[in-house]
C-alpha cells in the first residue's frame, strides 16, 4: 500500500480547479515581507497587482508550510509584498505555490473529503494491541477503529512460550460494539479466564492531514481521483455563501459539477469491503 502526501494532494486539487502555479523564488527569501520570483512574469500578463489578494504558500526551506496573502504585486520586478510579519531568511531558493484559493482552505476541503467519503474510501486496519484482563468483558476500541468500523474480532491464547511459533487466530462470534457518546468499546460474549491477545480487523478513514509531509494510506490513482473530485466539491461549497449573488450561483454550479464528477468516478473507484463476521452468538 502506497502513500500520498498532503502537499501532493493539495497540488492535485489545485490543478483540478485551475488554480495551480508552482515556481521557485529567484531571490532567496529574506527577513522581510517580500517574495520575488521572475518566473511569475509568465503568469502576470505584465500587470501590477495581478496577484493582489491571492495566496502564496512556501513549500520548502526555512519558511516551509507558511502561507501569506498578497498585499501588492509589482510586475516590473516580479515581487509580491505579503501580509504578516517578516519571513525567515533563507540561504537557498524556496519552492512556492500561488493561488486564488488558500492552501489552508484546500487542505481543509481534503480533510472533509477524507471523512465524508468513508466508507467508500478507506484504509484497512489490523490491530493486535489489546490484551485481555481478568473478569473483563468490555475493552476500549483503538482510536483508528473507533473512527471506523470493526469487521472481525479474533483471539489467540498467549499460553504458548514458543515465541517463533505461527500465530493461530480464532474468530470470536457474538461480540458487540458499545457507544456511550464519548468512548466506543467492544463487548465479548464470554469472560476470558486466561491471557488472550485480540486481533481486531476493520476499516477506517484515511488519516487526517496537517503538515505537508503527512500522508494518506493510498497511492492508487482511482482513489486519489475520487478523493480529489469530492474535495473540489467541498472547496466550491465553502465559497457558496459569503460572496455576491452572481458568484454564489457560479460556485453552486461548480460544486454541483464537481459532485457529479465524484458520483461518476465512484462507480469505478469504490473498492470491495472486507468480509465481516456474522454475529451468531457463542465463541
mmCIF file with all atom_site columns, N, CA, C and O in Angstrom, residues 16 109 191:
data_model
loop_
_atom_site.group_PDB
_atom_site.id
_atom_site.type_symbol
_atom_site.label_atom_id
_atom_site.label_alt_id
_atom_site.label_comp_id
_atom_site.label_asym_id
_atom_site.label_entity_id
_atom_site.label_seq_id
_atom_site.pdbx_PDB_ins_code
_atom_site.Cartn_x
_atom_site.Cartn_y
_atom_site.Cartn_z
_atom_site.occupancy
_atom_site.B_iso_or_equiv
_atom_site.pdbx_formal_charge
_atom_site.auth_seq_id
_atom_site.auth_comp_id
_atom_site.auth_asym_id
_atom_site.auth_atom_id
_atom_site.pdbx_PDB_model_num
ATOM 1  N N  . UNK A 1 16  ? -6.908  20.601  -10.411 1.00 0.00 ? 16  UNK A N  1
ATOM 2  C CA . UNK A 1 16  ? -8.262  20.238  -10.843 1.00 0.00 ? 16  UNK A CA 1
ATOM 3  C C  . UNK A 1 16  ? -9.196  21.439  -10.906 1.00 0.00 ? 16  UNK A C  1
ATOM 4  O O  . UNK A 1 16  ? -10.184 21.417  -11.640 1.00 0.00 ? 16  UNK A O  1
ATOM 5  N N  . UNK A 1 109 ? -10.577 21.237  2.849   1.00 0.00 ? 109 UNK A N  1
ATOM 6  C CA . UNK A 1 109 ? -11.516 20.551  1.964   1.00 0.00 ? 109 UNK A CA 1
ATOM 7  C C  . UNK A 1 109 ? -11.118 19.094  1.762   1.00 0.00 ? 109 UNK A C  1
ATOM 8  O O  . UNK A 1 109 ? -11.975 18.205  1.689   1.00 0.00 ? 109 UNK A O  1
ATOM 9  N N  . UNK A 1 191 ? -16.211 -14.359 29.372  1.00 0.00 ? 191 UNK A N  1
ATOM 10 C CA . UNK A 1 191 ? -15.237 -13.771 30.281  1.00 0.00 ? 191 UNK A CA 1
ATOM 11 C C  . UNK A 1 191 ? -13.916 -14.523 30.135  1.00 0.00 ? 191 UNK A C  1
ATOM 12 O O  . UNK A 1 191 ? -13.824 -15.698 30.498  1.00 0.00 ? 191 UNK A O  1
#
